[in-house]
PDB file of C-alpha atoms and ligand atoms in Angstrom:
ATOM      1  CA  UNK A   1     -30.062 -27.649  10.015  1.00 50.00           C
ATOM      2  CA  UNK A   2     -33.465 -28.397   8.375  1.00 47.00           C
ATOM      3  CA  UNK A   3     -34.595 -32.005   8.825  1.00 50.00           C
ATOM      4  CA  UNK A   4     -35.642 -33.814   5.699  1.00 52.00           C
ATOM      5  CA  UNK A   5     -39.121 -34.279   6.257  1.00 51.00           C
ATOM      6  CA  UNK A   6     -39.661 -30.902   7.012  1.00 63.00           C
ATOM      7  CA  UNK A   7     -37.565 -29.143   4.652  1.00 86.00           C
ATOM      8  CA  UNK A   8     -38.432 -25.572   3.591  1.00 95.00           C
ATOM      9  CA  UNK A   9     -36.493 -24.261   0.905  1.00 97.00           C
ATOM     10  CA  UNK A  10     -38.013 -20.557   1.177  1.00 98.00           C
ATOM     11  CA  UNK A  11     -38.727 -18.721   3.732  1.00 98.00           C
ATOM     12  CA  UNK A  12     -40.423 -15.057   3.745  1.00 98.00           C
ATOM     13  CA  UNK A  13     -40.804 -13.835   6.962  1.00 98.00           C
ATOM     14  CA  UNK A  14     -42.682 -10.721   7.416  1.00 98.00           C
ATOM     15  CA  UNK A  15     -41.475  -8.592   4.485  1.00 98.00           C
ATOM     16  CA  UNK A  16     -42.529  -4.762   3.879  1.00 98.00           C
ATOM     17  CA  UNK A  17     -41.496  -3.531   0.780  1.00 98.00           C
ATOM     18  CA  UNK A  18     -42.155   0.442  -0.039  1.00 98.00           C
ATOM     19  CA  UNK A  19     -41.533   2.165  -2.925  1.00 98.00           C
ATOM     20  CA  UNK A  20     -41.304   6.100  -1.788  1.00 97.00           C
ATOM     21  CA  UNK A  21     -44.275   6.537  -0.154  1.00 97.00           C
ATOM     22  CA  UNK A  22     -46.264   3.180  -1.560  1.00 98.00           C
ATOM     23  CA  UNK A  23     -46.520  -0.118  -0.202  1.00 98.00           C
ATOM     24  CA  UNK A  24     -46.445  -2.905  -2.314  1.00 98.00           C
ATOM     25  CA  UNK A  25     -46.207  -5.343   0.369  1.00 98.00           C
ATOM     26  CA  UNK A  26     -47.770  -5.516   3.800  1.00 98.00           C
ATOM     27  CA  UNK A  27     -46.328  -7.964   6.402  1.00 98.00           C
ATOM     28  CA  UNK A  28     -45.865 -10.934   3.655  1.00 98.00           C
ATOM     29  CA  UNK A  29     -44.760 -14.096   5.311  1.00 98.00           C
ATOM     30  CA  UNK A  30     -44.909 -17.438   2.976  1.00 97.00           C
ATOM     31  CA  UNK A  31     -42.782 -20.919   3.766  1.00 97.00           C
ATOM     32  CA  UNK A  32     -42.369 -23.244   0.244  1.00 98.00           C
ATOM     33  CA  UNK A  33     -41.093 -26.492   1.259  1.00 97.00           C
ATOM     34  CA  UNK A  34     -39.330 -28.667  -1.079  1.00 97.00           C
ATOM     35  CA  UNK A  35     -41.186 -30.578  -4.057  1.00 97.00           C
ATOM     36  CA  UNK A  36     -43.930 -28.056  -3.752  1.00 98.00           C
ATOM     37  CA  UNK A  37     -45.991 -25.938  -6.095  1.00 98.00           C
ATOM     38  CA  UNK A  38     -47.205 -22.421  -4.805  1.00 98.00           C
ATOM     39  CA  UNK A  39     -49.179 -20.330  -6.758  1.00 98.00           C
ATOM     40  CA  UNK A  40     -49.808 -17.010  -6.213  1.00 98.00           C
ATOM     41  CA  UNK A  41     -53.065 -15.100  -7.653  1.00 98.00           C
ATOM     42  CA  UNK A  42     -54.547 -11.767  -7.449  1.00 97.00           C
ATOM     43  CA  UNK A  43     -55.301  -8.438  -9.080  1.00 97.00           C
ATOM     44  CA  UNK A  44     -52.589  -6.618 -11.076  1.00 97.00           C
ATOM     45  CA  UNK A  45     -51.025  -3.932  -8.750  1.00 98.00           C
ATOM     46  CA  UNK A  46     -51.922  -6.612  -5.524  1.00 98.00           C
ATOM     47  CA  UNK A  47     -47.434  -7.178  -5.267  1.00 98.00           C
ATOM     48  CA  UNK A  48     -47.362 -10.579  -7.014  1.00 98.00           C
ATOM     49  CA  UNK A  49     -44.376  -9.346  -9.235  1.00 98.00           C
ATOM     50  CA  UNK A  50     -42.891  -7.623  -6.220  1.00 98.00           C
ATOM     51  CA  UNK A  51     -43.047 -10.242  -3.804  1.00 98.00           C
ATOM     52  CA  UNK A  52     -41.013 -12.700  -6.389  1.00 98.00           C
ATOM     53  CA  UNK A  53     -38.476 -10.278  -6.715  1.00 97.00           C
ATOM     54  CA  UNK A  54     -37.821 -10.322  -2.937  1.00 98.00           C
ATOM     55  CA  UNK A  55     -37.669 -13.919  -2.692  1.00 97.00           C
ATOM     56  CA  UNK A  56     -34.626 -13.664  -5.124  1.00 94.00           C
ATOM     57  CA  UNK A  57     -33.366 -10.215  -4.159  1.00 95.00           C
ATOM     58  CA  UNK A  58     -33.865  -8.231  -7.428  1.00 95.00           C
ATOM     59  CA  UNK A  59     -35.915  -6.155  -5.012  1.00 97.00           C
ATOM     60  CA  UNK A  60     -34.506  -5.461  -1.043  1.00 97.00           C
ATOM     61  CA  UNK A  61     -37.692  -5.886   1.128  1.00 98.00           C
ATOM     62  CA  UNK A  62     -37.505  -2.367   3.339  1.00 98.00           C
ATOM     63  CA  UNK A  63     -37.612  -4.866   5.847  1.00 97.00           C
ATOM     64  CA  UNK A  64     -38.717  -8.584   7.311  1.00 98.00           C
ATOM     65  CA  UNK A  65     -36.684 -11.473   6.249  1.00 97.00           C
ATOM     66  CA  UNK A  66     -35.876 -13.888   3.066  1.00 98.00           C
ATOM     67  CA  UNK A  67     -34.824 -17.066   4.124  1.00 97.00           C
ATOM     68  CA  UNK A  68     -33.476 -19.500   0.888  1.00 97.00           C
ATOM     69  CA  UNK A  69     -31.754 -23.176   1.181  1.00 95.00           C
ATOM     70  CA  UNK A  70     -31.259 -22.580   5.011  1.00 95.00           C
ATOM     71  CA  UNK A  71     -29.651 -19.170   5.019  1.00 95.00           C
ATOM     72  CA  UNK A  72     -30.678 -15.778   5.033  1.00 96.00           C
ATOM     73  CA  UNK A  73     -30.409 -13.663   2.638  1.00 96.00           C
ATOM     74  CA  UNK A  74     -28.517  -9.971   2.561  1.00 94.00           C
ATOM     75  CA  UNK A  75     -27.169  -7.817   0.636  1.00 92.00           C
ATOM     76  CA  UNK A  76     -24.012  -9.173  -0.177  1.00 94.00           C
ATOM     77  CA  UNK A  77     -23.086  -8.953  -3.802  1.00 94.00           C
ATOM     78  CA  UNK A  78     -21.230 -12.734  -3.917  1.00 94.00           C
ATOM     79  CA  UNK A  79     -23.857 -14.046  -1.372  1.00 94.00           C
ATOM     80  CA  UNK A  80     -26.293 -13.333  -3.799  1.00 94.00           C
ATOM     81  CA  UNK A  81     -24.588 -14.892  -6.844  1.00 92.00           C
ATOM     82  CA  UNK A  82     -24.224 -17.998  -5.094  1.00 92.00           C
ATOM     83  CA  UNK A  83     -27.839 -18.024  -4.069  1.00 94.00           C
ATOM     84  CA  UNK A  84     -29.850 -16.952  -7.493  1.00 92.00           C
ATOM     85  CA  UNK A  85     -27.407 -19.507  -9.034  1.00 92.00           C
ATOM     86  CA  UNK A  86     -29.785 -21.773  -7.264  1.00 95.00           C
ATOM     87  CA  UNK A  87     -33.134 -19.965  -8.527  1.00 97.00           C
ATOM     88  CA  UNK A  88     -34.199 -19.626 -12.175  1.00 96.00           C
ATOM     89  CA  UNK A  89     -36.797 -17.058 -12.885  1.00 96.00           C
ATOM     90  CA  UNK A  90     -39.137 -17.091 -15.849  1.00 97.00           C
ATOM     91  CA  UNK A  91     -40.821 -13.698 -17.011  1.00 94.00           C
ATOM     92  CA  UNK A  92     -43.781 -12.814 -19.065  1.00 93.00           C
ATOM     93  CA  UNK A  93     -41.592 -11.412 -22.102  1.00 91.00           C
ATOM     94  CA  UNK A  94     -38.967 -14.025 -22.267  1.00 86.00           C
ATOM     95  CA  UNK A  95     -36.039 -12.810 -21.463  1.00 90.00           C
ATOM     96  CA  UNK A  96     -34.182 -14.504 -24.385  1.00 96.00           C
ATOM     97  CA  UNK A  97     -30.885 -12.497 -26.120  1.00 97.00           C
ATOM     98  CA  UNK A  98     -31.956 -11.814 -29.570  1.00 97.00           C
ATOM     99  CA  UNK A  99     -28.936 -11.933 -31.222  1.00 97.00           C
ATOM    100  CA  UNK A 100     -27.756 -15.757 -29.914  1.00 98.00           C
ATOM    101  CA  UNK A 101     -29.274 -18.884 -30.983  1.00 98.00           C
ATOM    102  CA  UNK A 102     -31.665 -20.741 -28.722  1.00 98.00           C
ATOM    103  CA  UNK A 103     -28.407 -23.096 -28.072  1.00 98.00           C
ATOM    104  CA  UNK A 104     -26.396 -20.069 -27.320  1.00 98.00           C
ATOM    105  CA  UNK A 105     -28.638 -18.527 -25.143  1.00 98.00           C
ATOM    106  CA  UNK A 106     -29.062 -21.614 -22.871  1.00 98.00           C
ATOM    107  CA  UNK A 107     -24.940 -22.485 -23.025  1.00 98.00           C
ATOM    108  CA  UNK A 108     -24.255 -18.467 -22.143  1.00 97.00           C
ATOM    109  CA  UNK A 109     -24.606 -19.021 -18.313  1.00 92.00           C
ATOM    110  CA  UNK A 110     -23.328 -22.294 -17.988  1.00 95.00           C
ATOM    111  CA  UNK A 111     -20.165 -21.403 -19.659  1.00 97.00           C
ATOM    112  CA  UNK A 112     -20.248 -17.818 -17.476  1.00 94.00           C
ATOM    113  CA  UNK A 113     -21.045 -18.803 -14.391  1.00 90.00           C
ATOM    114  CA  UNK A 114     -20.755 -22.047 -14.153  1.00 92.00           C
ATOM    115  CA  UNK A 115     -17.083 -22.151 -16.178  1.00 95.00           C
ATOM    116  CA  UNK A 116     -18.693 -25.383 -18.019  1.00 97.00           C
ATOM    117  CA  UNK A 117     -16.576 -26.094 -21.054  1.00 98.00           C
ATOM    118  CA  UNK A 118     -18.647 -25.895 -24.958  1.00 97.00           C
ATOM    119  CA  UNK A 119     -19.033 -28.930 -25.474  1.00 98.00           C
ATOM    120  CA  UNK A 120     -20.547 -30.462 -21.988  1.00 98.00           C
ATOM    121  CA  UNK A 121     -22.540 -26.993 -21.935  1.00 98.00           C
ATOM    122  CA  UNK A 122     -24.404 -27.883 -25.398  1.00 98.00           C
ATOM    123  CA  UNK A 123     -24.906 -31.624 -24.338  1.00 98.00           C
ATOM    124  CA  UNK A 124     -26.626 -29.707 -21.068  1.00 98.00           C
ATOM    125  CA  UNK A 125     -28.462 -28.010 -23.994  1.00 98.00           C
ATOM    126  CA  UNK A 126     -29.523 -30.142 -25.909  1.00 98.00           C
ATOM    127  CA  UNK A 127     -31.045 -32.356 -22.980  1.00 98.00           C
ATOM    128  CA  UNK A 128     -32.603 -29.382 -21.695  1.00 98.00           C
ATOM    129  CA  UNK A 129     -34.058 -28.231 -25.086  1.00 98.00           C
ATOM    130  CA  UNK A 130     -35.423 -32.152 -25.496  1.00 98.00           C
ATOM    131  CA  UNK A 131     -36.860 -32.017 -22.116  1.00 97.00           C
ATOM    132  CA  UNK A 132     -38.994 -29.039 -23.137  1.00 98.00           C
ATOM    133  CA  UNK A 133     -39.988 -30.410 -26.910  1.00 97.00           C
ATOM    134  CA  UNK A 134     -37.847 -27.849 -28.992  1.00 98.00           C
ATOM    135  CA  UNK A 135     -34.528 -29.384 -29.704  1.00 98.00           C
ATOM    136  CA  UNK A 136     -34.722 -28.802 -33.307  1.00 98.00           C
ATOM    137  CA  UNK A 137     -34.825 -24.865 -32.636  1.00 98.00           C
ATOM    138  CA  UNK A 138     -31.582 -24.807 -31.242  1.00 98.00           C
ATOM    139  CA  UNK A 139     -30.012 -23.629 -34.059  1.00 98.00           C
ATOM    140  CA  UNK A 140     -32.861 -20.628 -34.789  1.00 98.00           C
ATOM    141  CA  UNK A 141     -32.830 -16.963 -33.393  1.00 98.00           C
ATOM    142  CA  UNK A 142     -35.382 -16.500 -30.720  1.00 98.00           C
ATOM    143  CA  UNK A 143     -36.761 -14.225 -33.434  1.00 97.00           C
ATOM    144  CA  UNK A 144     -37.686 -17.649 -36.085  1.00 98.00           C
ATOM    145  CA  UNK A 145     -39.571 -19.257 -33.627  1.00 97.00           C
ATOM    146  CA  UNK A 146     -43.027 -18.736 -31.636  1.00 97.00           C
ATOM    147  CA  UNK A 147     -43.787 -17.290 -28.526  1.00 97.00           C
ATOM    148  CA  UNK A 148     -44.637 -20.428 -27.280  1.00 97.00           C
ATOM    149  CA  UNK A 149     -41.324 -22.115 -28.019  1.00 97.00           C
ATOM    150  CA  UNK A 150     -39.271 -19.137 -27.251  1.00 98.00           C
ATOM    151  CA  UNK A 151     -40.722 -19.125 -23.485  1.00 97.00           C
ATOM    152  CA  UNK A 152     -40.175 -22.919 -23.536  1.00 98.00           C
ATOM    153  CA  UNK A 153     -36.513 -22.016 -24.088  1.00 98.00           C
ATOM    154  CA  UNK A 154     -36.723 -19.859 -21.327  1.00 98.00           C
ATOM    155  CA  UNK A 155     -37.843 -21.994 -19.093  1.00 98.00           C
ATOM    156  CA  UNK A 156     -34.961 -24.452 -20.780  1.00 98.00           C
ATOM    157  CA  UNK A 157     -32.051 -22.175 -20.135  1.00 97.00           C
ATOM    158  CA  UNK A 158     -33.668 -21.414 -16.377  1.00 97.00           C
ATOM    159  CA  UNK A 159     -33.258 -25.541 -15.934  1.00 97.00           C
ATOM    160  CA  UNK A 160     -30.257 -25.900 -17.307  1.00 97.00           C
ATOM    161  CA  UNK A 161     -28.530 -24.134 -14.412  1.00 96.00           C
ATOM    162  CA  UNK A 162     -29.988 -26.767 -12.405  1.00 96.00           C
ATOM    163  CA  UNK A 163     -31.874 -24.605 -10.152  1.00 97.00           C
ATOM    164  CA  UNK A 164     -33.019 -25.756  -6.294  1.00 97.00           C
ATOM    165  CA  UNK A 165     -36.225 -23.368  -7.014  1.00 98.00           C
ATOM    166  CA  UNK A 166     -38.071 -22.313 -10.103  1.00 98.00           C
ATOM    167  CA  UNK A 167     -40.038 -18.470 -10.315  1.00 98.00           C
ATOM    168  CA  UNK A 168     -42.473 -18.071 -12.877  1.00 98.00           C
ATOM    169  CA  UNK A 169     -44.001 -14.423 -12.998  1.00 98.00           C
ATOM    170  CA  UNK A 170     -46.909 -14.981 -15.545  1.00 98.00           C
ATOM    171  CA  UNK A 171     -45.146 -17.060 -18.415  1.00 97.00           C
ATOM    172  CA  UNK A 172     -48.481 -17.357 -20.650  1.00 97.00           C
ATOM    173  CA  UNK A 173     -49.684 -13.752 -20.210  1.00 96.00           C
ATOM    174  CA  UNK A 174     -47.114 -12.794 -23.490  1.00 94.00           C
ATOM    175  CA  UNK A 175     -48.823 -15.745 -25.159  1.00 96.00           C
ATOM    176  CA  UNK A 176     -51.150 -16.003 -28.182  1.00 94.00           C
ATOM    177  CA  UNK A 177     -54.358 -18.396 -26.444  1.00 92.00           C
ATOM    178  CA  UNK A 178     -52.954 -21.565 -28.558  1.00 92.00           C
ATOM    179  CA  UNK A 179     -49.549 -21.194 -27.463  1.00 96.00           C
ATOM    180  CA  UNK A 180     -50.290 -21.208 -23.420  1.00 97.00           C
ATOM    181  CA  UNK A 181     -50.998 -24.939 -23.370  1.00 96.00           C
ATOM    182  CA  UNK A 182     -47.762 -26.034 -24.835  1.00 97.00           C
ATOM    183  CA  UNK A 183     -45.842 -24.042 -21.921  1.00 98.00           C
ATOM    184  CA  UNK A 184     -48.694 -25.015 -18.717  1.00 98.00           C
ATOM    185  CA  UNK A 185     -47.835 -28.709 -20.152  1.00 97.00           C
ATOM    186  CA  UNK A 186     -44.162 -28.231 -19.701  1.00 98.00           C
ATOM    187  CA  UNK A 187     -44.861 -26.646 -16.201  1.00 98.00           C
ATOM    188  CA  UNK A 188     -46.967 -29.244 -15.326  1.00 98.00           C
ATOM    189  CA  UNK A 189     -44.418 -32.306 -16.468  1.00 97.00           C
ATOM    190  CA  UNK A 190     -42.112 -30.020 -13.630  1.00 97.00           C
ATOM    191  CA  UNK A 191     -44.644 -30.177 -11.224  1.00 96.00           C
ATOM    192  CA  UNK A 192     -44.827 -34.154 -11.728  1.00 96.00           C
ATOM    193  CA  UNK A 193     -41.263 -34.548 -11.208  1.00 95.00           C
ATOM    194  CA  UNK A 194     -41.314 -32.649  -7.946  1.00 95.00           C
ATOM    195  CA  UNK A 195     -39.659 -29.221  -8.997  1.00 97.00           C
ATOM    196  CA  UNK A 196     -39.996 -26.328  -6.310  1.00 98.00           C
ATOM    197  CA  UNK A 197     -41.748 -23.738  -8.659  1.00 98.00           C
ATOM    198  CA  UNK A 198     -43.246 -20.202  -6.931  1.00 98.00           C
ATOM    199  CA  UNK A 199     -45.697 -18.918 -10.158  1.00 98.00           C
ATOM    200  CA  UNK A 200     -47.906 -16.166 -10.466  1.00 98.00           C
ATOM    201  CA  UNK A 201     -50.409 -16.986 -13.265  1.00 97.00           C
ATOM    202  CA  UNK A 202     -54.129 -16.301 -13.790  1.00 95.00           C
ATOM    203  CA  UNK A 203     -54.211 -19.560 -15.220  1.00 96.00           C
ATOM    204  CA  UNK A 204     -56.606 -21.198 -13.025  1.00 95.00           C
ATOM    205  CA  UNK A 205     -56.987 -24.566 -14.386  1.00 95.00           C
ATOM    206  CA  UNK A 206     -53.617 -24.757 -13.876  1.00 97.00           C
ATOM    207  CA  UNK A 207     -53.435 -23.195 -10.855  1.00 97.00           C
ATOM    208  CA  UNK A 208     -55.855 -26.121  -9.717  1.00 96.00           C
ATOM    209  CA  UNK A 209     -54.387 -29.201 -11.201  1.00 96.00           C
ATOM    210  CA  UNK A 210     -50.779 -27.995 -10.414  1.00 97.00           C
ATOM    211  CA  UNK A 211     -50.584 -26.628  -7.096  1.00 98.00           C
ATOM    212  CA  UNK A 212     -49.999 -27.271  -3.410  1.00 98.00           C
ATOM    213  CA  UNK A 213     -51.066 -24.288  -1.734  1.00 98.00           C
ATOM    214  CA  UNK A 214     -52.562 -21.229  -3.892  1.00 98.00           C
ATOM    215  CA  UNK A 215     -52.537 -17.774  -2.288  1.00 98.00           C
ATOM    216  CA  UNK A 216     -54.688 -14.569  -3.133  1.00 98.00           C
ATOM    217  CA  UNK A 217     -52.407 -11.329  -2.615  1.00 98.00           C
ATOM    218  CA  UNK A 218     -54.623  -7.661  -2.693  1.00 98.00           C
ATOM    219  CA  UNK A 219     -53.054  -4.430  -1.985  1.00 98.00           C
ATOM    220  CA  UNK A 220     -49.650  -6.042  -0.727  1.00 98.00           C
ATOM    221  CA  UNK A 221     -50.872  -8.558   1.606  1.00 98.00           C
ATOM    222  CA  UNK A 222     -51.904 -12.357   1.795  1.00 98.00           C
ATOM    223  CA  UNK A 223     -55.574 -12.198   1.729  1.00 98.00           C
ATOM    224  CA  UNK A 224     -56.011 -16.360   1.797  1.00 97.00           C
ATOM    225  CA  UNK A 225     -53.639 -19.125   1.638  1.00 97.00           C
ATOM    226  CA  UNK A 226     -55.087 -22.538   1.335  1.00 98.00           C
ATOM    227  CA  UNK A 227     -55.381 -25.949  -1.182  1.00 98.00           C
ATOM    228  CA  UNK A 228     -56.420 -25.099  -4.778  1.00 97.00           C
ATOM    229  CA  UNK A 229     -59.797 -27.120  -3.612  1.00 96.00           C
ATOM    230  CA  UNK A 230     -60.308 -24.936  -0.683  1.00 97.00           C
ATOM    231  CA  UNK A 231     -59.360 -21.532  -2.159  1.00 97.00           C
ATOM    232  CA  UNK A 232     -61.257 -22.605  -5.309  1.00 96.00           C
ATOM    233  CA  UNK A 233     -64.247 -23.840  -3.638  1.00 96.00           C
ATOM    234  CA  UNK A 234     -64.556 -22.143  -0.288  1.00 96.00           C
ATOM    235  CA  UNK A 235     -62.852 -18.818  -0.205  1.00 96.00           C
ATOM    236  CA  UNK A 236     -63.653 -17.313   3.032  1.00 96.00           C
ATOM    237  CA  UNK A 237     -62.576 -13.747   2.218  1.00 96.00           C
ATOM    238  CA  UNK A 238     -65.357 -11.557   0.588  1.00 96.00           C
ATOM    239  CA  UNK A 239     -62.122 -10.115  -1.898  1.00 96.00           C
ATOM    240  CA  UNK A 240     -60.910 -13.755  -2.662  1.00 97.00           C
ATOM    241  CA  UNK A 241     -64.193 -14.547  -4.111  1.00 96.00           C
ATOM    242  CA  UNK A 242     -65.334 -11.053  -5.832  1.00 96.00           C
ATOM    243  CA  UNK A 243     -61.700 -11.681  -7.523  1.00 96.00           C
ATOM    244  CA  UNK A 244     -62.836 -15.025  -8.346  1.00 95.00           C
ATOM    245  CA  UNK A 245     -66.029 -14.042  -9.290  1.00 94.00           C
ATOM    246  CA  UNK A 246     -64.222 -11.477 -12.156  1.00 92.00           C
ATOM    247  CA  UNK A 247     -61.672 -14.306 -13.539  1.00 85.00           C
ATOM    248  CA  UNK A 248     -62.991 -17.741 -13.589  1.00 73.00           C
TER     249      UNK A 248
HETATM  250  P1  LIG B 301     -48.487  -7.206  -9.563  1.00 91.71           P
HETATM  251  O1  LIG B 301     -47.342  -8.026 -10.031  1.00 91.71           O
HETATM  252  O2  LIG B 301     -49.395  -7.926  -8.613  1.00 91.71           O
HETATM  253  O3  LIG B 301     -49.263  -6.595 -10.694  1.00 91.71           O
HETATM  254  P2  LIG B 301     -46.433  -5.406  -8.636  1.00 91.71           P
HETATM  255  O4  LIG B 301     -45.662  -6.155  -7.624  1.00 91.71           O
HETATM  256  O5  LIG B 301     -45.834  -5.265  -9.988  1.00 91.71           O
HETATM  257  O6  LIG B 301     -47.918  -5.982  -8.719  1.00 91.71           O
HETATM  258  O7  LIG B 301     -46.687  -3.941  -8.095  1.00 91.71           O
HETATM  259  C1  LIG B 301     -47.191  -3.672  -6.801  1.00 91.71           C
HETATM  260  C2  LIG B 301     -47.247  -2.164  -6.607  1.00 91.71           C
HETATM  261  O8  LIG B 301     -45.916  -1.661  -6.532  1.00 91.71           O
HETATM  262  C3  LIG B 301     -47.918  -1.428  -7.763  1.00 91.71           C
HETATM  263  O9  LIG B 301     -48.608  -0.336  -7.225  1.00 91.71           O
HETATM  264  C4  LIG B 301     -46.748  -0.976  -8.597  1.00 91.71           C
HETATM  265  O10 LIG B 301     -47.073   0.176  -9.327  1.00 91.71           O
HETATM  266  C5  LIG B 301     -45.695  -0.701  -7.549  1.00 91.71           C
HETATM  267  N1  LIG B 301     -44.324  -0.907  -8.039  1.00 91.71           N
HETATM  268  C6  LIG B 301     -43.797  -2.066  -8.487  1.00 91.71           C
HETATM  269  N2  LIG B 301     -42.506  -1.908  -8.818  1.00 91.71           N
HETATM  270  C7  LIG B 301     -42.204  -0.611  -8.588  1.00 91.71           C
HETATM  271  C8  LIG B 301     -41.019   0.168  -8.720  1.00 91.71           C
HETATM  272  N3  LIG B 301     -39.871  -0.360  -9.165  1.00 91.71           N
HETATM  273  N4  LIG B 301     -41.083   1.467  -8.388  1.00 91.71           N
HETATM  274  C9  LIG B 301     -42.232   2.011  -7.920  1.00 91.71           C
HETATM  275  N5  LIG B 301     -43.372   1.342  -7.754  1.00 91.71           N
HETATM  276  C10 LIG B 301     -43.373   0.029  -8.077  1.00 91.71           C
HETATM  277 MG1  LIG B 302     -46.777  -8.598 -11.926  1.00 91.71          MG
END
């Protein structure tokens, strides 16, 4: 059993995933311990994407090992249910059904898979929707509001399911420039109350305020792993801080 003080909810252990005859990760190992921010940064095509979906199993690493909430992970269909029951995942393009309400689309899962009647699903809602500044959309089709607020729902409906680990896979890179405050501040506020979150953003300010540990991935692998104030201020890697160089 993990001890408390030492928890670590994830656990990659030297993954390889290849697609045919392309590597999109090379010998990835990464622990997240509870309560703790990563973020991950890097060139598009560098496996940020990729290595997210291993940590919840939409992809199967070729091989290496994915260690969640003490157990490793396989194959195994009701394994797996059990487990990403635990994980909410937030995309760029949100995700949301476009023919249910906000409400609806945050009440779907609870009532699906976790049998929770109407009623106590929409108070789980509603508290949700508050949480995240938007609970006078609930009523509106993801298709009335703005791109901000729909992503806030998304990252709504992701809490709702009371997840032990949050993924974010570049939530503001959808977003028109004014709306990518109003979802970093609702990140942040989840940060501040200790939330496990694993998020790939370019967002750098926020990658500095809000992080534990940032990490630079090129070409499949973990180029540098360090504090936002190290990484930031003292890469060591020649490729951490040309990337750098091209982004900040
Ligand atoms: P990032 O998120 O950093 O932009 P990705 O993880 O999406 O990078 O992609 C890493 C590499 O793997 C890229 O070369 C990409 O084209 C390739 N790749 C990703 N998903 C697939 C897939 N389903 N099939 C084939 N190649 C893929
Ligand atoms: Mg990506």
């Amino acid at each position: 059993m993990a001890n408390l003080t030492d928890e670590k909810l994830v656990e990659v252990k030297s993954i390889n995933k290849w697609f045919g005859d392309l590597q999109a990760l090379d010998d990835v190992s990464l622990d997240v311990q509870s309560g703790k921010v990563m973020v991950i940064i890097g060139p598009s095509g560098s496996g940020k994407s990729t290595l997210l979906r291993c940590i919840n199993y939409l992809e199967t690493p070729t091989n290496g090992q994915v260690w969640f909430n003490g157990e490793r992970l396989t194959s195994d269909q009701r394994e797996l249910n059990r487990h990403r029951a635990e994980i909410g995942m937030v995309f760029q393009s949100f995700n949301l059904y476009a023919h249910l309400t906000i409400l609806e689309n945050i009440t779907l899962a609870l009532k699906v898979v976790k049998k929770i009647k109407q009623k106590d699903a929409e108070s789980i809602a509603i508290e949700q929707l508050k949480k995240v500044g938007i609970a006078d959309k609930a009523d509106k089709l993801p298709s009335q509001i703005s791109g901000g607020q729909q992503q806030r729902a998304a990252i709504a409906r992701a809490l709702a399911m009371r997840p032990k680990l949050m993924l974010f896979d570049e939530p503001t890179s959808a977003l028109d420039p004014e709306m990518i405050k109003e979802v970093l501040d609702v990140m942040m506020m989840l940060a501040k109350e200790g939330i496990t979150m694993i998020i790939v953003t370019h967002e750098m300010g926020f990658a500095r305020a809000a992080a534990d540990e940032v990490i630079f991935m090129d070409n499949g692998r973990i180029v540098e792993k360090n504090t936002p104030d190290g990484l930031f201020n003292q890469p060591t890697s020649d490729r951490t801080k040309l990337f750098l160089s091209q982004i900040l």
